[in-house]
mmCIF file of C-alpha atoms in Angstrom:
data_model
loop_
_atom_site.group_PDB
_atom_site.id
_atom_site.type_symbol
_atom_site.label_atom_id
_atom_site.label_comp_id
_atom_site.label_asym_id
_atom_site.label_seq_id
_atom_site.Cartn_x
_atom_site.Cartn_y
_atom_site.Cartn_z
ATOM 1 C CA UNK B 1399 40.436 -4.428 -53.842
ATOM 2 C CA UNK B 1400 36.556 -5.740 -53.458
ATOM 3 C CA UNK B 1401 33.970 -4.086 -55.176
ATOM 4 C CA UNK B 1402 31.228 -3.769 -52.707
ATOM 5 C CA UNK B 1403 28.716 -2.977 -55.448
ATOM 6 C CA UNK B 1404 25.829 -3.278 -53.436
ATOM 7 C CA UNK B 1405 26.822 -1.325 -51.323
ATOM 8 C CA UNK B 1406 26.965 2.485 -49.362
ATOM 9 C CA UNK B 1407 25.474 5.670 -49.910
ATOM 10 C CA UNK B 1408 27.710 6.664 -52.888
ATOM 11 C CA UNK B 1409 25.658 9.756 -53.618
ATOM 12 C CA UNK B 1410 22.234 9.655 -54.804
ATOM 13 C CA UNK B 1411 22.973 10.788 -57.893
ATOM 14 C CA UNK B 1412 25.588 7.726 -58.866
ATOM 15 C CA UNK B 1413 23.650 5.046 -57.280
ATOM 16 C CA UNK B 1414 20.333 6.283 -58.917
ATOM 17 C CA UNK B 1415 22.130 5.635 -62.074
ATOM 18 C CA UNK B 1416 23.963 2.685 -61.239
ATOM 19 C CA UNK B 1417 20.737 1.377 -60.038
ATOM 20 C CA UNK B 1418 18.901 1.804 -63.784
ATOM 21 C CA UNK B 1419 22.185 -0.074 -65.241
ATOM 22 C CA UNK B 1420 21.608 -2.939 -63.357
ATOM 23 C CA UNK B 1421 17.948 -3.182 -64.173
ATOM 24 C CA UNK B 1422 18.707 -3.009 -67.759
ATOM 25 C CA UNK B 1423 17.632 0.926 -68.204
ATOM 26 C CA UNK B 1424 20.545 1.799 -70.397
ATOM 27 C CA UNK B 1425 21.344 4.874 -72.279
ATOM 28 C CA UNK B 1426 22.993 4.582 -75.662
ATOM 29 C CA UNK B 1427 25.855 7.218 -74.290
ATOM 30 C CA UNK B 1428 27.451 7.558 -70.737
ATOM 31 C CA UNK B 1429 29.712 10.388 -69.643
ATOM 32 C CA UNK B 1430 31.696 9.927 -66.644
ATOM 33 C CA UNK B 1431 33.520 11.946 -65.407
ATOM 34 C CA UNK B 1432 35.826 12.634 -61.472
ATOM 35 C CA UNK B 1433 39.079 11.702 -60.253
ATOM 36 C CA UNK B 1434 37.999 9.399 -57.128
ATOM 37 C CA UNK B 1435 39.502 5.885 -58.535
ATOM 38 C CA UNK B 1436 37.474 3.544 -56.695
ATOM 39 C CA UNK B 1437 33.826 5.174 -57.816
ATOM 40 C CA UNK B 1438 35.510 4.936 -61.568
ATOM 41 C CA UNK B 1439 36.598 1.652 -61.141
ATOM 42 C CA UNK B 1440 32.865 0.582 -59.717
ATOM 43 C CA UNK B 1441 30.948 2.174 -62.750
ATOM 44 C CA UNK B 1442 33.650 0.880 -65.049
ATOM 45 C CA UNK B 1443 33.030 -2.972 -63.533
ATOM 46 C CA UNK B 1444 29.317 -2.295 -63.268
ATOM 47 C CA UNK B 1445 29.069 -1.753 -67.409
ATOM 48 C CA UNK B 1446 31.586 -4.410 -67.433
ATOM 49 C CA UNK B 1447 29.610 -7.042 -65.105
ATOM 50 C CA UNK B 1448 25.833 -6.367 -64.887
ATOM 51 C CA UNK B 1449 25.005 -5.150 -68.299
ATOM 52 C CA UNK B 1450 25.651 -8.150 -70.675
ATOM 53 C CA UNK B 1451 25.119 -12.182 -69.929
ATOM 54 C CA UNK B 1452 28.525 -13.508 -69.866
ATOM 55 C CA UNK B 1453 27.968 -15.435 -73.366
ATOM 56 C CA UNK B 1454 27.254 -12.015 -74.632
ATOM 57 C CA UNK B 1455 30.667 -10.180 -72.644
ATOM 58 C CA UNK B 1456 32.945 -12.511 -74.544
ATOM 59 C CA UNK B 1457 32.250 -10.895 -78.145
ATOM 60 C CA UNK B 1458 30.612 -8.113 -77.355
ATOM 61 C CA UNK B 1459 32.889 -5.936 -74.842
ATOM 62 C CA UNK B 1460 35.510 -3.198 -76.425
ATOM 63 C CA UNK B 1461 37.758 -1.332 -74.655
ATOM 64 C CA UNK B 1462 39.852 1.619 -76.136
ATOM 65 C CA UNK B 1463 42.300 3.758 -75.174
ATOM 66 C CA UNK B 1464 41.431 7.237 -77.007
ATOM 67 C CA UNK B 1465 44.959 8.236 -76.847
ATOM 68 C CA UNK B 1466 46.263 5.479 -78.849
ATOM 69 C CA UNK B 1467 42.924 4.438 -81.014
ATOM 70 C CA UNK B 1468 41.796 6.486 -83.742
ATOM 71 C CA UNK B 1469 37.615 7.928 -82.962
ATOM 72 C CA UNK B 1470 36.978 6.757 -86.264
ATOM 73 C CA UNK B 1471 37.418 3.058 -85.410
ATOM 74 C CA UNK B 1472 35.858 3.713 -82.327
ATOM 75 C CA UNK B 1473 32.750 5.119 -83.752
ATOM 76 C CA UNK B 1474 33.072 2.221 -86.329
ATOM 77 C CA UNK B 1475 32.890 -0.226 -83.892
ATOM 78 C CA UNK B 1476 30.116 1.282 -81.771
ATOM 79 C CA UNK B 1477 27.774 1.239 -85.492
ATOM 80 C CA UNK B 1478 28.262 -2.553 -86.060
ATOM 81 C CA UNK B 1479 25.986 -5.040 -84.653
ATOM 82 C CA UNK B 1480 25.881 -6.820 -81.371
ATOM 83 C CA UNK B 1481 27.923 -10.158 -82.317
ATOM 84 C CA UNK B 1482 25.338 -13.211 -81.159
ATOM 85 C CA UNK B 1483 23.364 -10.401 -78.320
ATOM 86 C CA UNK B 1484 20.958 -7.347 -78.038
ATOM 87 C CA UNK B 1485 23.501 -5.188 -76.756
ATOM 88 C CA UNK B 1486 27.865 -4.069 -76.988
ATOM 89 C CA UNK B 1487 29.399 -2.355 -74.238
ATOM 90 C CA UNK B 1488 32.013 0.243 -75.761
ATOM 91 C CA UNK B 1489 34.485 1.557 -72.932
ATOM 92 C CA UNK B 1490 36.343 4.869 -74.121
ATOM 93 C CA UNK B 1491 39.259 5.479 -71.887
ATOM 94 C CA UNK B 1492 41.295 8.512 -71.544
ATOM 95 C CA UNK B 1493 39.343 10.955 -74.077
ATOM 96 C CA UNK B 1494 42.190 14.229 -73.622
ATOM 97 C CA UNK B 1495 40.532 15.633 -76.397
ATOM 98 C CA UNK B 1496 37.982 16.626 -73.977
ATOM 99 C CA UNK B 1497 40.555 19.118 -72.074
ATOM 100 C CA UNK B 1498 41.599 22.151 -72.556
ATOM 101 C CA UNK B 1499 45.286 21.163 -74.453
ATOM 102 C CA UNK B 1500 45.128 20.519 -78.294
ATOM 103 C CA UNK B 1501 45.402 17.037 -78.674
ATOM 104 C CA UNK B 1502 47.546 15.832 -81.404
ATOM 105 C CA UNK B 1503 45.984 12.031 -81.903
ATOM 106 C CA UNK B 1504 43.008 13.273 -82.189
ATOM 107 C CA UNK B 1505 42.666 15.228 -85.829
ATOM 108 C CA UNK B 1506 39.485 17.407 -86.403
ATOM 109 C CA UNK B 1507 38.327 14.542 -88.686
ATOM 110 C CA UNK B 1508 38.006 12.446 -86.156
ATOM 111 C CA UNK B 1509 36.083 14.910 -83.774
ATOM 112 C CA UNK B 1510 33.514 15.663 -86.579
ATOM 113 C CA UNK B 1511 33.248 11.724 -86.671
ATOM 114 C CA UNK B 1512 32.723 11.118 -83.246
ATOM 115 C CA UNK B 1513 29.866 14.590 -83.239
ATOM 116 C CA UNK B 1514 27.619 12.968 -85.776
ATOM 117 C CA UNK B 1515 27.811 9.506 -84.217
ATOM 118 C CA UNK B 1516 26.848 11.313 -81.078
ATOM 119 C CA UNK B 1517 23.931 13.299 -82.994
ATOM 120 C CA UNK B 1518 22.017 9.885 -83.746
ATOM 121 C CA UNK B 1519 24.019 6.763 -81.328
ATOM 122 C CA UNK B 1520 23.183 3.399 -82.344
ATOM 123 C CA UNK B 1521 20.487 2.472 -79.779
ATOM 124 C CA UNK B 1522 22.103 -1.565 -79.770
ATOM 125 C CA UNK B 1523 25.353 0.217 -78.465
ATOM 126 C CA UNK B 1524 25.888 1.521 -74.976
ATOM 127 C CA UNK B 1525 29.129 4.022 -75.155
ATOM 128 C CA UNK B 1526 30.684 4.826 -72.198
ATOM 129 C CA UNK B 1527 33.118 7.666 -71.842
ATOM 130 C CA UNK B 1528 35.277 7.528 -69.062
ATOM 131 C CA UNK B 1529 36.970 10.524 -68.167
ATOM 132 C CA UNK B 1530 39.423 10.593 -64.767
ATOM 133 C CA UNK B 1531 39.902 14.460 -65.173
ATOM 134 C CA UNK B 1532 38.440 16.913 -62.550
ATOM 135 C CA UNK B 1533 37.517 19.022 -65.436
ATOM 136 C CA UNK B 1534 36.538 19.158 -68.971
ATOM 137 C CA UNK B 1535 36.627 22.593 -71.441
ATOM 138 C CA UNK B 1536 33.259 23.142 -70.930
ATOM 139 C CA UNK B 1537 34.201 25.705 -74.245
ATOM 140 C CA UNK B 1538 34.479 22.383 -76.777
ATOM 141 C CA UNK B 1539 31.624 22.081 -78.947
ATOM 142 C CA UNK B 1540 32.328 17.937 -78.135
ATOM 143 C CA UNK B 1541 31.686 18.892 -74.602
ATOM 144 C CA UNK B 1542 28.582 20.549 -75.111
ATOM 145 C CA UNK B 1543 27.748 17.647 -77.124
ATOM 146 C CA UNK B 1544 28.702 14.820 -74.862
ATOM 147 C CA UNK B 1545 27.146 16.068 -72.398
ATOM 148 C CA UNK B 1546 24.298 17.152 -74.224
ATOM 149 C CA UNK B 1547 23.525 13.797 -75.044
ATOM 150 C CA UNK B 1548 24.685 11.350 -72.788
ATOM 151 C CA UNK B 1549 24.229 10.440 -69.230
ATOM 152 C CA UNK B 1550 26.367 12.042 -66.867
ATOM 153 C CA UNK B 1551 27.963 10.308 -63.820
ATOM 154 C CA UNK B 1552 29.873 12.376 -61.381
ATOM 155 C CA UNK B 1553 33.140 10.425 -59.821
ATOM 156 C CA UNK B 1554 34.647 12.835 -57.729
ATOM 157 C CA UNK B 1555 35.904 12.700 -54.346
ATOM 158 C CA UNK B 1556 32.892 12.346 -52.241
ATOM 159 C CA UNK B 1557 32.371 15.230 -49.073
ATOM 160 C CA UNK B 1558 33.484 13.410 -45.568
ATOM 161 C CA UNK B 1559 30.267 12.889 -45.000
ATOM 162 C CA UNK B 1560 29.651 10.610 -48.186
ATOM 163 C CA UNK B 1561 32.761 8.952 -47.218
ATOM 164 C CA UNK B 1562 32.199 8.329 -43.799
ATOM 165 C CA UNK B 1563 28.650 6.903 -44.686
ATOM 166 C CA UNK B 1564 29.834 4.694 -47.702
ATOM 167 C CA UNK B 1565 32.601 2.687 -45.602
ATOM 168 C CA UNK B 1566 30.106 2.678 -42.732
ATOM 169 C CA UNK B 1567 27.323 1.120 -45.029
ATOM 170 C CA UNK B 1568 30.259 -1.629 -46.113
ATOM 171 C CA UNK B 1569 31.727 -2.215 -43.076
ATOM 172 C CA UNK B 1570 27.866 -3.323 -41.413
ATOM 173 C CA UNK B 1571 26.872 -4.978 -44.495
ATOM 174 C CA UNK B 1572 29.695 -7.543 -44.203
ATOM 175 C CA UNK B 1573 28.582 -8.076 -40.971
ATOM 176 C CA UNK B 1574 31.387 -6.409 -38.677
ATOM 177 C CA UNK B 1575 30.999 -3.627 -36.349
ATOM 178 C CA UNK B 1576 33.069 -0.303 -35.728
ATOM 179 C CA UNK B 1577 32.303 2.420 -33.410
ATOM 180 C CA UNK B 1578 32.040 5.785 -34.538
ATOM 181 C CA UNK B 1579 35.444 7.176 -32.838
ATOM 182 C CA UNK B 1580 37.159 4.058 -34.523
ATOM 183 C CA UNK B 1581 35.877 4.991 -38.324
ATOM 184 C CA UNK B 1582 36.579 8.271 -37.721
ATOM 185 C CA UNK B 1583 40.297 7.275 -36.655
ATOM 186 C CA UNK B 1584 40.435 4.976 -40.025
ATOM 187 C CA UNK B 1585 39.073 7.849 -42.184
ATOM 188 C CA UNK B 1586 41.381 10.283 -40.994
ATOM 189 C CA UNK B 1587 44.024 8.337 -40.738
ATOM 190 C CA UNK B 1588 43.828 7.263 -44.648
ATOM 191 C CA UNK B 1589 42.672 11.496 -45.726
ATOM 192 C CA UNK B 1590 38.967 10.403 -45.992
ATOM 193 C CA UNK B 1591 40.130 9.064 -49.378
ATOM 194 C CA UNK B 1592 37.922 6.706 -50.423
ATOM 195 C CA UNK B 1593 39.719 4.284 -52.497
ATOM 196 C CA UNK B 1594 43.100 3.783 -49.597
ATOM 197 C CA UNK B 1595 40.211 3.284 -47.069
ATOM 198 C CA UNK B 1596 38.085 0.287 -49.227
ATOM 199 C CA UNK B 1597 41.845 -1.172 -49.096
ATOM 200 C CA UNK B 1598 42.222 -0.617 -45.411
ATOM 201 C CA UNK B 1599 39.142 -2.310 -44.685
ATOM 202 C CA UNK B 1600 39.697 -5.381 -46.894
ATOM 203 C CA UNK B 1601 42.870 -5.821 -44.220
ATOM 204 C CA UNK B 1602 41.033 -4.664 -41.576
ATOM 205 C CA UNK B 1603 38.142 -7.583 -42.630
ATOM 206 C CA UNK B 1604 40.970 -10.153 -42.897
ATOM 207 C CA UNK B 1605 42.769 -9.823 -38.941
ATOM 208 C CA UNK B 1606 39.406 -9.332 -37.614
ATOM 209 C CA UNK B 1607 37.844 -12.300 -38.856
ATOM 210 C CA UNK B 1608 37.265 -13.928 -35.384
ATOM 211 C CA UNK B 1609 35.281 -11.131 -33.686
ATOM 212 C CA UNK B 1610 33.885 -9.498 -36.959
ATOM 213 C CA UNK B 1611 34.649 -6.394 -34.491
ATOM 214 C CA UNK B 1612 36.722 -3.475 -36.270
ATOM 215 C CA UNK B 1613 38.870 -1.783 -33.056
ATOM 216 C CA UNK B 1614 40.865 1.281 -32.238
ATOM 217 C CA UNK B 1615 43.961 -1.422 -31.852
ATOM 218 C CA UNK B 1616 43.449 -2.798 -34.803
ATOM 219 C CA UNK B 1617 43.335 0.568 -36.756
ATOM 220 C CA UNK B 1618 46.513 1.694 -35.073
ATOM 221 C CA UNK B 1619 48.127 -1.062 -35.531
ATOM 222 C CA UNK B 1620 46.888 -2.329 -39.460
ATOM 223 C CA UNK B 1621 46.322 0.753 -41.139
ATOM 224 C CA UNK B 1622 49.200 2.843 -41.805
ATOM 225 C CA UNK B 1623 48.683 7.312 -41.063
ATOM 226 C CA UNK B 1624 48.976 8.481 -44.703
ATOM 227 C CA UNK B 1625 52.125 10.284 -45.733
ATOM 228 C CA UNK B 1626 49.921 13.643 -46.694
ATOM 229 C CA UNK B 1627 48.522 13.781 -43.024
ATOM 230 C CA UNK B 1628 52.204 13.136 -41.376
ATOM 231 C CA UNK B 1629 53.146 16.113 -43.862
ATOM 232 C CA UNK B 1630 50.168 17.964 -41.990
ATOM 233 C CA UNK B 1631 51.238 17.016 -38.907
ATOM 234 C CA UNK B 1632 54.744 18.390 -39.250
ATOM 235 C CA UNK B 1633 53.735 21.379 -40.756
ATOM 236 C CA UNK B 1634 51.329 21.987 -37.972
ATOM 237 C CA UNK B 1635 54.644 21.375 -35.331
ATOM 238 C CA UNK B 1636 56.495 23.829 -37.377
ATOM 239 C CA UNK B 1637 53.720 26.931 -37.542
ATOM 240 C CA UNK B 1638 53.772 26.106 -33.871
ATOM 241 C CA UNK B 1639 57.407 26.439 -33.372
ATOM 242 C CA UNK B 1640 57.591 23.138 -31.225
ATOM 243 C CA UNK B 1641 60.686 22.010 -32.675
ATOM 244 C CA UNK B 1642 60.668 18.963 -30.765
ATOM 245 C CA UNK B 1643 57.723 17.662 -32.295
ATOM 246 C CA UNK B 1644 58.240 18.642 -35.881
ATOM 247 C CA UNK B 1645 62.256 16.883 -35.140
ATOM 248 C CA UNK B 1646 60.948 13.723 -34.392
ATOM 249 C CA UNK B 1647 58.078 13.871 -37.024
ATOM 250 C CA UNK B 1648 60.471 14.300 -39.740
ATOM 251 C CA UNK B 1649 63.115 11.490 -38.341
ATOM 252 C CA UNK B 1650 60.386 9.284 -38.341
ATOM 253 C CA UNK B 1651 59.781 9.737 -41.656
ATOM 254 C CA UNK B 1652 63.259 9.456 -42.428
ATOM 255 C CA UNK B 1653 63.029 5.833 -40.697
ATOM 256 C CA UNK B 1654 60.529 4.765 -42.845
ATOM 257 C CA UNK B 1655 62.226 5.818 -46.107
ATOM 258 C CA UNK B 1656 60.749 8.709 -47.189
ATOM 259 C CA UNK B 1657 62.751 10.475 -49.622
ATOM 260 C CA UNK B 1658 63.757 14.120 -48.556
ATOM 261 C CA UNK B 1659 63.071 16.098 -52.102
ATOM 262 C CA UNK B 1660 59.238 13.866 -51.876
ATOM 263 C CA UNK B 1661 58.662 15.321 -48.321
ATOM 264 C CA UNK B 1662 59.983 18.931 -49.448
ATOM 265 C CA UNK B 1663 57.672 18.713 -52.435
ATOM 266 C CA UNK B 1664 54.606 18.190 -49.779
ATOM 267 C CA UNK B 1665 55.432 20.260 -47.456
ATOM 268 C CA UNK B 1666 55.912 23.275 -50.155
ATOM 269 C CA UNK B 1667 52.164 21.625 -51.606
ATOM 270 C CA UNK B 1668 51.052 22.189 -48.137
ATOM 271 C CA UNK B 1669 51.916 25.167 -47.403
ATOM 272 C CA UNK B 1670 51.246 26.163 -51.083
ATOM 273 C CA UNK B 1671 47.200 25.110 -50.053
ATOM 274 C CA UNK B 1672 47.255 27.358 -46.681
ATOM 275 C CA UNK B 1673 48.301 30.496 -48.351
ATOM 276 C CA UNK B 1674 45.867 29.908 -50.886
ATOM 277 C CA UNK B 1675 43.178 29.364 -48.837
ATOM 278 C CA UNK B 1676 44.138 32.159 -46.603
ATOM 279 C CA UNK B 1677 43.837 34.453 -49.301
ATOM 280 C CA UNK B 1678 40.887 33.608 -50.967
ATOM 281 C CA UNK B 1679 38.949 33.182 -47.544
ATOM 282 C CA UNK B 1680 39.917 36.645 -47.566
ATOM 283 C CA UNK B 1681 38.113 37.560 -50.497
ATOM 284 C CA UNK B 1682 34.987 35.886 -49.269
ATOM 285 C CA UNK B 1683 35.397 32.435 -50.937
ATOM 286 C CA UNK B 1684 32.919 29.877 -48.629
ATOM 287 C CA UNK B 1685 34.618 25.915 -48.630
ATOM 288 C CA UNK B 1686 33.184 25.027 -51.810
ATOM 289 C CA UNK B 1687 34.261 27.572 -53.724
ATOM 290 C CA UNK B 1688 37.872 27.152 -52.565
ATOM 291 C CA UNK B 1689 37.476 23.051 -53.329
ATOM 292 C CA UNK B 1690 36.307 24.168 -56.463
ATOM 293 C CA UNK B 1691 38.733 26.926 -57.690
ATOM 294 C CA UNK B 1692 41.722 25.059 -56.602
ATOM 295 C CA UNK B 1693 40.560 21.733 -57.573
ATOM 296 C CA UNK B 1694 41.512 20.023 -53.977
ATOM 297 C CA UNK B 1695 40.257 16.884 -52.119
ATOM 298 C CA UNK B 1696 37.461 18.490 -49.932
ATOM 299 C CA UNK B 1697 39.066 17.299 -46.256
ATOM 300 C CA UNK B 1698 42.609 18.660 -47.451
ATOM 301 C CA UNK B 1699 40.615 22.208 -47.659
ATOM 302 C CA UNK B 1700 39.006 21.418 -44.877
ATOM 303 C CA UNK B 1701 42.173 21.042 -42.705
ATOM 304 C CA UNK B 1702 43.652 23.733 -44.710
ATOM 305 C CA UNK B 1703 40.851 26.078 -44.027
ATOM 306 C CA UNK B 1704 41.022 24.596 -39.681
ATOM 307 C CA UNK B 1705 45.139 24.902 -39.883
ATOM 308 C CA UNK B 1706 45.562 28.456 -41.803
ATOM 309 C CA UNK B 1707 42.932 30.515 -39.414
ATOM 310 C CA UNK B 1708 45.376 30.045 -36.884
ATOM 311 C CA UNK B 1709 48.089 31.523 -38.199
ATOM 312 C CA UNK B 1710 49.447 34.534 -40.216
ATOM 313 C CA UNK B 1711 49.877 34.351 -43.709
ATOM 314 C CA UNK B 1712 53.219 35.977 -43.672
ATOM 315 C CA UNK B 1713 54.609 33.337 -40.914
ATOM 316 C CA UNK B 1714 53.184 31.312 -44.083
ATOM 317 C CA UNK B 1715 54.499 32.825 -46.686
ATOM 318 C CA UNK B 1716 58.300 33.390 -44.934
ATOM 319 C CA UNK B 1717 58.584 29.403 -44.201
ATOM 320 C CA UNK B 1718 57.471 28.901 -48.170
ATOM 321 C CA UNK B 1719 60.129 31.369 -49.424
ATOM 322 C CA UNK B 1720 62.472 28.874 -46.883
ATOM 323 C CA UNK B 1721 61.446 25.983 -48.017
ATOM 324 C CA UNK B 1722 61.481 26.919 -51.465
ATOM 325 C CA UNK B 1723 65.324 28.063 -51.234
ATOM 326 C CA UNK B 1724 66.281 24.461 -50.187
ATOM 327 C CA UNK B 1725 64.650 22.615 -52.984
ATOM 328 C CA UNK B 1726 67.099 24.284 -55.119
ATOM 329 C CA UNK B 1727 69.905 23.493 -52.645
ATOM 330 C CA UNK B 1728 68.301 19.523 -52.271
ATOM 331 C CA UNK B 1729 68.440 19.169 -56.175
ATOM 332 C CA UNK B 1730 71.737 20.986 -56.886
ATOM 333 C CA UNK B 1731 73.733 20.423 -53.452
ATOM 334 C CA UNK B 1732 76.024 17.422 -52.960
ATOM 335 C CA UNK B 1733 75.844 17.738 -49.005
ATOM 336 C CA UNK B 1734 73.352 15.490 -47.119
ATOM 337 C CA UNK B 1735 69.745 16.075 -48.114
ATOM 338 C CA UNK B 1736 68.054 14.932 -44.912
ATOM 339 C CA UNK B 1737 70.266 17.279 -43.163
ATOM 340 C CA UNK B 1738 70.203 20.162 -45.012
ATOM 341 C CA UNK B 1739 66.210 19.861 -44.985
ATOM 342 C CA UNK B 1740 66.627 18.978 -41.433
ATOM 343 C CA UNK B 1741 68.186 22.571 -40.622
ATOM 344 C CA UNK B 1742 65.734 23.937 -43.211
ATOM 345 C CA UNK B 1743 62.875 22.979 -40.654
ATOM 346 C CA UNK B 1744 65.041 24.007 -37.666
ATOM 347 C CA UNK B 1745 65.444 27.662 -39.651
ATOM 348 C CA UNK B 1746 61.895 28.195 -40.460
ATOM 349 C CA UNK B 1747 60.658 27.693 -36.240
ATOM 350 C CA UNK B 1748 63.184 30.437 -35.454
ATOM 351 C CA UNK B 1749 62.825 33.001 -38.182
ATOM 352 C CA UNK B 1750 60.473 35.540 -36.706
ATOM 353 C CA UNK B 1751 57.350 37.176 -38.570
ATOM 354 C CA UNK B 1752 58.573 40.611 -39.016
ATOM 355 C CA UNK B 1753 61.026 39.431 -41.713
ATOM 356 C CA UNK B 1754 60.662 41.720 -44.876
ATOM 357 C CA UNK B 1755 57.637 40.140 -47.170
ATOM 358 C CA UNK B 1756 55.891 42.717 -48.237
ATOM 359 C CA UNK B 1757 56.523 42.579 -52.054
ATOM 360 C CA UNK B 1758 56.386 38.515 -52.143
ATOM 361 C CA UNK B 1759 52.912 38.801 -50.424
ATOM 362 C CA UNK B 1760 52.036 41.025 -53.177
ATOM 363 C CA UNK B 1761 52.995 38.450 -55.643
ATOM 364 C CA UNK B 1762 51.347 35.720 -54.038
ATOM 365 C CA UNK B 1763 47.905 37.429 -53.480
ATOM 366 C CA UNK B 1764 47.854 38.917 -57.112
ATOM 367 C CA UNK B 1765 47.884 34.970 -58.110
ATOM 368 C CA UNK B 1766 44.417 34.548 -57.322
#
């Protein structure tokens, strides 16, 4: 995948920052921290590119996994001297001692190491943590610490808006065109996620080459409607009772391989997120809230939150309990999965409402 460094509105807060890297205003200690992939990867290759000459990246570049490298050595290496340079680039990768779970690589030692080298940082060293976790325990005094003292960057998934604006900043700055209907197609299509659309858009770049002119055809036809919106799809077919649809949803899945215990699993995630979001609309939750207390992509809520107000959340809850019944059939039954979660489908568009679910409602809503 291209980094398009240069490029899109990634959030005025990252590029700000970004921005100040590649003008040489460096911090001795960076946090970052989010779960979108392709905004990690671009502040990981922009410490990794645009901070050191390349003489200087060839000695003077470290990167360590935290789960495998002792802090110590890590806080060793980031107080020795730049090797022939002004400045070292020290990249510290998966850093679970920041969670919640006890870590058991990571000895209290080592912790109280890593706090005093964060107390006073050695100003010819720029740290970076890099953290692909939606959340930290805010409770650890090396939280409080880190970010304390370093310089936070926020990685995760940007609204649809920041999205939509980011591939249309790319997309124009390549020199190709797209109407809006057409990026809105590609966007959905891919789950406004950002890093499957900057790979779309490398095809897309490639077949239309002649025209520089990104179509509806060539959308359709190159980019490929992600497996968590056909999962939407088919559970939309099914609240809806239209078994035709949700019959020839699934058998096209089926055609293209997917494996019936992976589509089970989404579909129970799916309809796992619409009772959820059912309930705590119910308690007065507003969209953020709900992407923040269940720690979702913010256009899976957002279809959630479209898809569930429709519907009653014991129609919900009744195709769950169904649904949930056949996973343990799928994974202990030697009859044909894709049939038995075939008539699993057919069973939940003909089960009516009034079924009995009063004391598995109670369960569910007491889980929030």
């Amino acid at each position: 995948m291209i980094q398009y460094q240069q490029y899109g509105r990634v959030g005025e807060k990252v590029q700000k920052v970004l921005s100040k890297i590649r003008k040489g205003q460096l911090e001795p200690v960076y946090f970052v921290q989010g779960t979108e992939t392709y905004l990690m990867n671009l502040v990981k290759q922009t410490f990794l590119n645009d901070v050191l000459t390349q003489e200087e990246r060839e000695l003077n570049i470290s990167i360590y996994n935290a789960q495998d490298t002792s802090l110590e050595y890590v806080v060793e290496d980031a107080l020795s001297m730049p090797f022939f340079g002004e400045k070292k680039v020290i990249l510290l990768e998966q850093p679970t001692f920041l969670l919640q779970e006890k870590t058991k690589s990571v000895t209290d030692g080592a912790l109280e190491t890593f706090l005093t080298y964060l107390e006073e940082p050695n100003q010819d060293t720029i740290l970076v943590v890099l953290a692909p976790f939606d959340t930290v325990d805010n409770r650890k005094k090396v939280v409080k610490q880190l970010k304390k003292v370093a310089e936070y960057i926020d990685v995760n998934p940007l609204s649809e808006k920041e999205t939509s604006h980011f591939i249309q900043d790319v997309i124009l700055a390549e020199g190709y065109a797209i109407d809006k209907q057409v990026l809105a197609l590609l966007l959905e299509r891919v789950g406004y996620q950002l890093s499957l659309a900057m790979n779309e858009v490398d095809k897309l770049f490639l077949a239309t080459m002649d025209t520089k002119k990104i179509t509806k055809d060539s959308v359709l036809s190159l980019v490929p409607k992600h497996l968590e919106n056909n999962v939407f799809t088919l559970v939309e077919a099914v609240l809806k009772k239209n078994v035709e649809q949700a019959l020839l949803i699934y058998r096209e899945l089926i055609l293209q391989k997917e494996e019936p215990i992976k589509l089970l699993a989404l579909l129970l995630g799916q309809f796992r997120l619409l009772m959820q979001v059912t309930i705590l609309e119910k308690k007065g939750y507003q969209q953020q809230d709900i992407i923040k207390q269940l720690k979702q992509h913010p256009y899976r809520v957002q279809l959630a939150m479209k898809q569930s107000s429709a519907y009653h959340l014991k129609d919900m809850i009744v195709y769950y309990q169904i649904l949930s019944e056949t996973d343990y059939a799928l994974k202990t039954n030697t009859t044909d999965k894709h049939l038995l979660l075939e008539l699993a489908l057919l069973k939940t568009m003909i089960q009516e409402s009034e079924n009995e679910t009063e004391n598995f409602t109670k369960t569910i809503t007491r889980s929030f």
